[in-house]
Amino acid sequence: MMTTELNYGDVYLVPRKTIVDSRKECDTSVQFGPRRFDMPIYPSNMKSVVDEETCAAFARLGWFYTMHRFNVDACRFTAAMQEEGLFASISVGVNEDTLQQLAELKAAGLTPEYITLDVANAWCVKAERMIKHIKDAFPGSFLIGGNIATAEAARDLESWGCDAIKAGIAGGRVCITKNKTGFHRPMVSTVRDCATAVSVPVIADGGIVEHGDMAKALACGASMIMAGSLFAGYDESAGEIVEINGKHYKEYFGSASQFNKGAYVNVEGKKILVEYKGSIGKLLRELKEDLQSSVSYAGGRDLSALKTVEMIQVYR
Ligand SMILES: NC(=O)C1=CN([C@@H]2O[C@H](COP(=O)(O)OP(=O)(O)OC[C@H]3O[C@@H](n4cnc5c(N)ncnc54)[C@H](OP(=O)(O)O)[C@@H]3O)[C@@H](O)[C@H]2O)C=CC1
Ligand SMILES: Nc1nc2c(ncn2[C@@H]2O[C@H](COP(=O)(O)O)[C@@H](O)[C@H]2O)c(=O)[nH]1
């Protein structure tokens, strides 16, 4: 049977009576694993979005982050962050090099507070083996597994030991997976299905276009949101600045792009230029203001109000 599925642009949230005197009263903070963060959104663990400085800046601001896994010394990164009094949040893969990195961390007596298993389709035997290995070797780390896109996959990752699950397949701005393989699920349907299926937190990954999509993701049951292109155009983003005809852009490329892989093999991502927008401070302030406003329209004082808000489908 063929079903109709929904993306963020297909839905809106129905307003309720506001009970606060000011949007500033609305609390956007979220408990995620062992820590509380100022906002439930964070930059994608992509080489064109975050580097060590981005990660340290987000941690200092009280926002969550995850370092990417491409040519990164996880041991050195973890030590550097923790020596600065910041939490360490690393990404790993499913291959031999990850086993090596984990062994080095263990030998150095280091435990990252957060570990993200980052593969295109984590509903696979290799991810199952690695998740079980990480839970065994680092029981003190909060383990995020992803990505997946169905309730059944979410339930499997939860049963394998993930403390949180990242949902979203082929919905990203630099993704070409859906073009090359035919596989994709729109984000509203993905997040709703996955969040309903498990008791661990679900991260809605990719496809955030408008700031209001944050509230929609949370209304679908997400606890956190990961976004790439939203954060890619700033001084603090990791991509290079490019000048064309006097206008400035930043490079934003997929983790499975030829540019990131260094070879045209199993390419499922592309490189684009996004508008350069200067310092990220204005964006972070605006994201918080907009989410505070969303909470007020939801008739609450904190993010829990968004969990029970009514969602409607719009036809164009
Ligand atoms: N969120 C999304 O929709 C997507 C995200 N990405 C991002 O791109 C990066 C690269 O992802 P990924 O390709 O998983 O990682 P890798 O290219 O690092 O692949 C990891 C390992 O898994 C194997 N593998 C990967 N895909 C498959 C598959 N479909 N079937 C069997 N084995 C497979 C690879 O072997 P082999 O190469 O020999 O097959 C490799 O050994 C990640 O950061 C990921 O998050 C990529 C695509 C979609
Ligand atoms: N199919 C692919 N997806 C990718 C690739 N690199 C990253 N990603 C995913 O996209 C989101 C970011 O999406 P955005 O809409 O916010 O820009 C990211 O977090 C990954 O899940 C890739 O090469 N191919």
Tab-separated table of C-alpha atoms and ligand atoms in Angstrom:
chain	number	residue	atom	x	y	z
A	1	MET	CA	0.000	0.000	0.000
A	2	MET	CA	1.221	3.514	-0.824
A	3	THR	CA	1.027	6.054	2.027
A	4	THR	CA	1.200	9.858	1.993
A	5	GLU	CA	3.906	11.319	4.194
A	6	LEU	CA	4.561	14.829	5.455
A	7	ASN	CA	7.458	17.234	5.658
A	8	TYR	CA	7.855	20.373	7.810
A	9	GLY	CA	6.513	22.570	4.984
A	10	ASP	CA	3.278	20.542	4.812
A	11	VAL	CA	2.141	21.239	8.388
A	12	TYR	CA	1.459	24.039	10.841
A	13	LEU	CA	0.740	24.181	14.573
A	14	VAL	CA	-2.580	25.417	15.967
A	15	PRO	CA	-2.274	28.323	18.470
A	16	ARG	CA	-3.481	28.026	22.042
A	17	LYS	CA	-4.073	30.692	24.709
A	18	THR	CA	-0.815	32.351	25.780
A	19	ILE	CA	-0.309	32.278	29.545
A	20	VAL	CA	2.936	34.267	29.890
A	21	ASP	CA	3.263	38.089	30.053
A	22	SER	CA	6.401	38.062	27.916
A	23	ARG	CA	8.039	35.628	25.490
A	24	LYS	CA	11.178	36.016	27.616
A	25	GLU	CA	9.473	33.961	30.328
A	26	CYS	CA	9.430	30.918	28.040
A	27	ASP	CA	12.152	28.404	28.864
A	28	THR	CA	13.809	26.762	25.853
A	29	SER	CA	16.259	24.638	27.829
A	30	VAL	CA	16.374	20.868	27.460
A	31	GLN	CA	17.813	18.014	29.506
A	32	PHE	CA	19.729	15.770	27.142
A	33	GLY	CA	21.655	12.908	28.710
A	34	PRO	CA	23.706	14.049	31.687
A	35	ARG	CA	23.483	17.783	30.888
A	36	ARG	CA	20.988	20.561	30.379
A	37	PHE	CA	21.339	22.778	27.313
A	38	ASP	CA	20.041	26.258	26.555
A	39	MET	CA	18.411	25.215	23.269
A	40	PRO	CA	17.254	21.920	21.700
A	41	ILE	CA	19.056	22.518	18.406
A	42	TYR	CA	22.700	21.965	17.439
A	43	PRO	CA	24.930	22.006	14.339
A	44	SER	CA	25.420	18.887	12.231
A	45	ASN	CA	28.523	16.788	12.855
A	46	MET	CA	29.842	17.647	9.384
A	47	LYS	CA	33.315	18.872	8.438
A	48	SER	CA	31.823	21.886	6.635
A	49	VAL	CA	29.790	22.901	9.691
A	50	VAL	CA	31.819	22.266	12.858
A	51	ASP	CA	35.474	22.250	13.814
A	52	GLU	CA	37.131	22.273	17.228
A	53	GLU	CA	36.542	25.989	17.691
A	54	THR	CA	32.859	25.756	16.758
A	55	CYS	CA	32.429	22.905	19.232
A	56	ALA	CA	34.173	24.748	22.061
A	57	ALA	CA	32.154	27.920	21.329
A	58	PHE	CA	28.830	26.045	21.455
A	59	ALA	CA	29.802	24.231	24.665
A	60	ARG	CA	30.813	27.533	26.308
A	61	LEU	CA	27.456	29.053	25.339
A	62	GLY	CA	25.630	26.140	26.978
A	63	TRP	CA	24.495	24.644	23.658
A	64	PHE	CA	25.006	21.018	22.675
A	65	TYR	CA	27.466	20.112	19.911
A	66	THR	CA	28.940	16.984	18.320
A	67	MET	CA	32.335	17.019	16.642
A	68	HIS	CA	32.475	15.308	13.232
A	69	ARG	CA	34.491	12.084	12.727
A	70	PHE	CA	36.577	12.864	9.627
A	71	ASN	CA	40.350	12.884	10.233
A	72	VAL	CA	39.805	13.751	13.880
A	73	ASP	CA	41.927	12.426	16.717
A	74	ALA	CA	39.110	11.613	19.155
A	75	CYS	CA	41.584	11.123	21.997
A	76	ARG	CA	43.236	14.514	21.548
A	77	PHE	CA	39.860	16.237	21.022
A	78	THR	CA	38.336	14.683	24.166
A	79	ALA	CA	41.360	15.587	26.267
A	80	ALA	CA	41.444	19.169	24.934
A	81	MET	CA	37.758	19.789	25.649
A	82	GLN	CA	37.841	18.234	29.110
A	83	GLU	CA	41.066	20.086	30.052
A	84	GLU	CA	39.153	23.295	29.269
A	85	GLY	CA	36.360	22.187	31.607
A	86	LEU	CA	33.999	21.541	28.698
A	87	PHE	CA	32.134	18.331	27.857
A	88	ALA	CA	33.449	16.116	25.067
A	89	SER	CA	31.039	14.964	22.349
A	90	ILE	CA	32.607	12.915	19.550
A	91	SER	CA	31.430	11.041	16.478
A	92	VAL	CA	32.559	7.584	15.408
A	93	GLY	CA	31.963	5.246	12.484
A	94	VAL	CA	31.544	1.495	12.171
A	95	ASN	CA	34.910	0.372	10.862
A	96	GLU	CA	38.280	-0.794	12.201
A	97	ASP	CA	39.589	2.774	12.614
A	98	THR	CA	36.813	3.437	15.131
A	99	LEU	CA	37.786	0.376	17.182
A	100	GLN	CA	41.334	1.745	17.182
A	101	GLN	CA	40.195	5.215	18.342
A	102	LEU	CA	38.047	3.715	21.095
A	103	ALA	CA	40.975	1.590	22.269
A	104	GLU	CA	43.171	4.703	22.413
A	105	LEU	CA	40.554	6.566	24.460
A	106	LYS	CA	40.335	3.631	26.844
A	107	ALA	CA	44.113	3.378	27.179
A	108	ALA	CA	44.296	7.109	27.947
A	109	GLY	CA	41.596	6.757	30.615
A	110	LEU	CA	39.324	9.165	28.740
A	111	THR	CA	35.520	8.943	28.605
A	112	PRO	CA	33.712	11.335	26.260
A	113	GLU	CA	30.448	12.480	27.841
A	114	TYR	CA	28.678	11.918	24.493
A	115	ILE	CA	29.446	9.539	21.619
A	116	THR	CA	27.525	9.655	18.325
A	117	LEU	CA	27.613	6.643	16.030
A	118	ASP	CA	27.368	8.359	12.644
A	119	VAL	CA	26.435	6.304	9.599
A	120	ALA	CA	24.005	6.862	6.742
A	121	ASN	CA	21.844	3.861	7.666
A	122	ALA	CA	22.423	2.777	11.273
A	123	TRP	CA	19.838	0.033	10.946
A	124	CYS	CA	22.547	-2.383	9.892
A	125	VAL	CA	24.618	-5.220	11.289
A	126	LYS	CA	27.828	-3.172	11.440
A	127	ALA	CA	26.162	-0.463	13.527
A	128	GLU	CA	24.604	-3.112	15.786
A	129	ARG	CA	28.047	-4.567	16.497
A	130	MET	CA	29.607	-1.137	17.129
A	131	ILE	CA	26.769	0.094	19.365
A	132	LYS	CA	27.110	-3.021	21.535
A	133	HIS	CA	30.887	-2.600	21.623
A	134	ILE	CA	30.659	1.078	22.658
A	135	LYS	CA	28.069	0.394	25.368
A	136	ASP	CA	30.315	-2.324	26.713
A	137	ALA	CA	33.556	-0.311	26.564
A	138	PHE	CA	32.134	3.101	27.565
A	139	PRO	CA	29.116	2.529	29.837
A	140	GLY	CA	29.580	6.064	31.205
A	141	SER	CA	29.131	7.747	27.829
A	142	PHE	CA	25.741	8.818	26.492
A	143	LEU	CA	25.447	7.019	23.160
A	144	ILE	CA	23.543	8.523	20.235
A	145	GLY	CA	22.929	6.209	17.285
A	146	GLY	CA	21.903	7.265	13.811
A	147	ASN	CA	20.588	7.689	11.346
A	148	ILE	CA	17.367	5.752	10.952
A	149	ALA	CA	13.899	6.603	9.622
A	150	THR	CA	11.349	4.037	10.804
A	151	ALA	CA	9.741	2.917	14.048
A	152	GLU	CA	11.149	-0.602	13.653
A	153	ALA	CA	14.672	0.705	13.185
A	154	ALA	CA	14.304	3.022	16.195
A	155	ARG	CA	13.146	0.116	18.353
A	156	ASP	CA	16.132	-1.963	17.236
A	157	LEU	CA	18.652	0.787	18.049
A	158	GLU	CA	17.042	1.258	21.459
A	159	SER	CA	17.275	-2.486	22.112
A	160	TRP	CA	20.935	-2.541	21.025
A	161	GLY	CA	21.682	0.046	23.742
A	162	CYS	CA	21.436	3.543	22.257
A	163	ASP	CA	20.626	6.248	24.799
A	164	ALA	CA	19.263	8.489	22.039
A	165	ILE	CA	18.420	7.958	18.384
A	166	LYS	CA	19.004	10.295	15.457
A	167	ALA	CA	16.228	10.167	12.857
A	168	GLY	CA	16.312	11.466	9.303
A	169	ILE	CA	17.328	9.746	6.098
A	170	ALA	CA	17.959	11.748	2.949
A	171	GLY	CA	16.233	14.954	4.043
A	172	GLY	CA	19.339	17.149	4.178
A	173	ARG	CA	20.050	20.132	1.928
A	174	VAL	CA	23.229	18.641	0.432
A	175	CYS	CA	21.832	15.128	0.297
A	176	ILE	CA	21.568	13.278	-2.999
A	177	THR	CA	20.750	9.898	-1.432
A	178	LYS	CA	17.118	10.119	-2.506
A	179	ASN	CA	18.166	10.869	-6.095
A	180	LYS	CA	20.789	8.151	-6.269
A	181	THR	CA	19.055	5.361	-4.327
A	182	GLY	CA	15.368	6.242	-4.315
A	183	PHE	CA	15.223	6.116	-0.493
A	184	HIS	CA	13.912	8.916	1.730
A	185	ARG	CA	11.192	9.696	4.267
A	186	PRO	CA	9.858	13.207	4.901
A	187	MET	CA	10.757	14.542	8.332
A	188	VAL	CA	7.375	14.979	10.036
A	189	SER	CA	6.458	11.352	9.333
A	190	THR	CA	9.950	10.129	10.238
A	191	VAL	CA	10.168	11.944	13.562
A	192	ARG	CA	6.590	11.136	14.623
A	193	ASP	CA	7.003	7.422	13.913
A	194	CYS	CA	10.389	7.134	15.584
A	195	ALA	CA	9.539	9.224	18.655
A	196	THR	CA	6.330	7.256	19.233
A	197	ALA	CA	8.170	3.940	18.988
A	198	VAL	CA	10.862	4.448	21.644
A	199	SER	CA	11.276	5.811	25.147
A	200	VAL	CA	14.761	7.252	24.560
A	201	PRO	CA	15.111	10.808	23.156
A	202	VAL	CA	14.908	11.232	19.387
A	203	ILE	CA	16.938	13.804	17.467
A	204	ALA	CA	15.329	15.182	14.290
A	205	ASP	CA	18.203	15.426	11.805
A	206	GLY	CA	18.126	17.489	8.606
A	207	GLY	CA	15.576	19.432	6.620
A	208	ILE	CA	15.259	22.460	8.900
A	209	VAL	CA	14.529	25.349	6.524
A	210	GLU	CA	12.526	27.841	8.589
A	211	HIS	CA	13.044	28.631	12.272
A	212	GLY	CA	9.463	27.471	12.897
A	213	ASP	CA	10.522	23.983	11.802
A	214	MET	CA	12.150	23.642	15.249
A	215	ALA	CA	8.743	23.851	16.942
A	216	LYS	CA	7.272	21.465	14.366
A	217	ALA	CA	10.051	18.911	15.039
A	218	LEU	CA	9.457	19.162	18.789
A	219	ALA	CA	5.698	18.822	18.226
A	220	CYS	CA	6.448	15.589	16.352
A	221	GLY	CA	8.117	14.289	19.504
A	222	ALA	CA	11.766	15.174	18.937
A	223	SER	CA	13.826	16.071	22.011
A	224	MET	CA	16.678	17.595	20.025
A	225	ILE	CA	17.223	18.870	16.474
A	226	MET	CA	20.335	18.688	14.302
A	227	ALA	CA	20.788	21.170	11.456
A	228	GLY	CA	23.530	21.700	8.888
A	229	SER	CA	22.716	24.372	6.331
A	230	LEU	CA	21.106	26.576	8.994
A	231	PHE	CA	24.492	26.920	10.735
A	232	ALA	CA	26.776	26.755	7.695
A	233	GLY	CA	27.052	30.404	6.601
A	234	TYR	CA	28.757	31.985	9.600
A	235	ASP	CA	32.224	33.031	10.724
A	236	GLU	CA	32.084	30.313	13.366
A	237	SER	CA	31.103	27.606	10.805
A	238	ALA	CA	33.898	25.392	9.570
A	239	GLY	CA	33.472	25.842	5.798
A	240	GLU	CA	35.758	28.029	3.708
A	241	ILE	CA	34.728	31.519	2.583
A	242	VAL	CA	34.464	31.958	-1.201
A	243	GLU	CA	34.191	35.325	-3.010
A	244	ILE	CA	32.306	35.518	-6.332
A	245	ASN	CA	31.788	38.889	-8.030
A	246	GLY	CA	32.320	40.717	-4.735
A	247	LYS	CA	29.733	38.600	-2.872
A	248	HIS	CA	30.812	36.234	-0.103
A	249	TYR	CA	29.665	32.672	0.391
A	250	LYS	CA	30.624	29.713	2.572
A	251	GLU	CA	31.188	26.207	1.311
A	252	TYR	CA	28.760	23.592	2.629
A	253	PHE	CA	29.383	19.991	1.599
A	254	GLY	CA	27.866	16.635	2.510
A	255	SER	CA	29.805	14.087	4.527
A	256	ALA	CA	29.242	11.600	1.711
A	257	SER	CA	30.248	14.096	-0.996
A	258	GLN	CA	33.236	13.567	-3.245
A	259	PHE	CA	34.787	16.646	-1.615
A	260	ASN	CA	34.628	15.128	1.871
A	261	LYS	CA	35.522	11.592	0.788
A	262	GLY	CA	38.386	12.611	-1.474
A	263	ALA	CA	37.168	10.124	-4.090
A	264	TYR	CA	34.125	9.569	-6.273
A	265	VAL	CA	33.017	6.354	-4.548
A	266	ASN	CA	29.517	5.798	-3.164
A	267	VAL	CA	28.911	9.531	-3.350
A	268	GLU	CA	25.581	10.525	-1.747
A	269	GLY	CA	26.227	14.187	-1.027
A	270	LYS	CA	27.094	17.389	-2.874
A	271	LYS	CA	28.887	20.682	-2.253
A	272	ILE	CA	27.003	23.978	-2.430
A	273	LEU	CA	27.667	27.611	-1.561
A	274	VAL	CA	25.522	29.237	1.111
A	275	GLU	CA	25.235	32.959	1.722
A	276	TYR	CA	27.897	34.266	4.121
A	277	LYS	CA	26.173	35.957	7.050
A	278	GLY	CA	28.953	37.135	9.425
A	279	SER	CA	28.973	36.272	13.108
A	280	ILE	CA	26.629	33.555	14.386
A	281	GLY	CA	25.507	35.476	17.498
A	282	LYS	CA	22.494	37.069	15.787
A	283	LEU	CA	21.258	33.691	14.497
A	284	LEU	CA	21.539	32.036	17.919
A	285	ARG	CA	19.666	34.899	19.586
A	286	GLU	CA	16.948	34.822	16.920
A	287	LEU	CA	16.559	31.025	17.135
A	288	LYS	CA	16.010	31.338	20.863
A	289	GLU	CA	13.552	34.243	20.503
A	290	ASP	CA	11.582	32.388	17.833
A	291	LEU	CA	11.395	29.203	19.900
A	292	GLN	CA	10.322	31.197	22.972
A	293	SER	CA	7.575	32.655	20.801
A	294	SER	CA	6.579	29.147	19.648
A	295	VAL	CA	6.260	28.045	23.290
A	296	SER	CA	4.017	31.044	24.012
A	297	TYR	CA	1.757	30.214	21.013
A	298	ALA	CA	1.617	26.641	22.342
A	299	GLY	CA	0.158	28.021	25.569
A	300	GLY	CA	3.004	26.963	27.821
A	301	ARG	CA	6.099	28.106	29.663
A	302	ASP	CA	8.586	25.514	28.451
A	303	LEU	CA	9.195	23.041	25.639
A	304	SER	CA	6.763	20.490	27.074
A	305	ALA	CA	3.900	22.659	25.723
A	306	LEU	CA	4.934	21.793	22.176
A	307	LYS	CA	4.530	18.053	22.804
A	308	THR	CA	0.744	18.369	23.059
A	309	VAL	CA	0.055	21.048	20.469
A	310	GLU	CA	-2.258	20.219	17.562
A	311	MET	CA	-0.662	19.843	14.124
A	312	ILE	CA	-2.583	20.401	10.895
A	313	GLN	CA	-1.798	19.527	7.304
A	314	VAL	CA	-2.046	22.304	4.727
A	315	TYR	CA	-2.773	21.716	1.038
A	316	ARG	CA	-1.108	24.000	-1.493
B	1	LIG	N1	21.479	11.330	7.105
B	1	LIG	C1	21.533	10.867	5.878
B	1	LIG	O1	20.529	10.721	5.189
B	1	LIG	C2	22.837	10.474	5.281
B	1	LIG	C3	24.015	10.832	5.875
B	1	LIG	N2	25.216	10.502	5.307
B	1	LIG	C4	26.436	10.890	6.008
B	1	LIG	O2	27.546	10.616	5.192
B	1	LIG	C5	28.623	10.060	5.939
B	1	LIG	C6	29.059	8.756	5.319
B	1	LIG	O3	28.095	7.805	5.635
B	1	LIG	P1	28.273	6.252	5.433
B	1	LIG	O4	28.222	5.977	3.972
B	1	LIG	O5	27.329	5.534	6.289
B	1	LIG	O6	29.661	5.994	6.075
B	1	LIG	P2	30.948	5.427	5.475
B	1	LIG	O7	31.104	5.832	4.066
B	1	LIG	O8	31.969	5.807	6.448
B	1	LIG	O9	30.609	3.863	5.519
B	1	LIG	C7	30.754	3.192	6.704
B	1	LIG	C8	30.918	1.702	6.452
B	1	LIG	O10	29.643	1.110	6.258
B	1	LIG	C9	29.583	0.488	4.970
B	1	LIG	N3	28.331	0.882	4.374
B	1	LIG	C10	27.884	2.148	4.189
B	1	LIG	N4	26.688	2.131	3.603
B	1	LIG	C11	26.386	0.815	3.409
B	1	LIG	C12	25.286	0.148	2.844
B	1	LIG	N5	24.257	0.852	2.318
B	1	LIG	N6	25.298	-1.194	2.811
B	1	LIG	C13	26.319	-1.896	3.305
B	1	LIG	N7	27.413	-1.308	3.859
B	1	LIG	C14	27.437	0.020	3.904
B	1	LIG	C15	30.724	1.050	4.177
B	1	LIG	O11	31.201	0.069	3.278
B	1	LIG	P3	31.124	0.309	1.692
B	1	LIG	O12	31.492	1.743	1.457
B	1	LIG	O13	32.103	-0.652	1.140
B	1	LIG	O14	29.721	0.023	1.283
B	1	LIG	C16	31.750	1.382	5.216
B	1	LIG	O15	32.530	0.282	5.498
B	1	LIG	C17	28.121	9.945	7.380
B	1	LIG	O16	28.596	11.051	8.109
B	1	LIG	C18	26.615	10.031	7.251
B	1	LIG	O17	26.017	10.647	8.357
B	1	LIG	C19	25.282	9.821	4.133
B	1	LIG	C20	24.149	9.473	3.465
B	1	LIG	C21	22.819	9.733	4.020
B	2	LIG	N1	22.342	12.093	2.124
B	2	LIG	C1	23.297	12.778	2.741
B	2	LIG	N2	22.999	13.371	3.922
B	2	LIG	C2	23.976	14.025	4.519
B	2	LIG	C3	25.254	14.155	3.981
B	2	LIG	N3	26.016	14.855	4.834
B	2	LIG	C4	25.219	15.148	5.862
B	2	LIG	N4	23.994	14.669	5.684
B	2	LIG	C5	22.824	14.787	6.551
B	2	LIG	O1	22.240	16.084	6.337
B	2	LIG	C6	22.012	16.702	7.616
B	2	LIG	C7	21.970	18.216	7.499
B	2	LIG	O2	20.838	18.610	6.752
B	2	LIG	P1	20.403	20.138	6.575
B	2	LIG	O3	19.139	20.063	5.797
B	2	LIG	O4	20.187	20.697	7.951
B	2	LIG	O5	21.481	20.844	5.862
B	2	LIG	C8	23.161	16.172	8.439
B	2	LIG	O6	22.992	16.357	9.821
B	2	LIG	C9	23.205	14.716	8.002
B	2	LIG	O7	22.264	13.924	8.652
B	2	LIG	C10	25.517	13.557	2.732
B	2	LIG	O8	26.620	13.646	2.161
B	2	LIG	N5	24.509	12.890	2.150
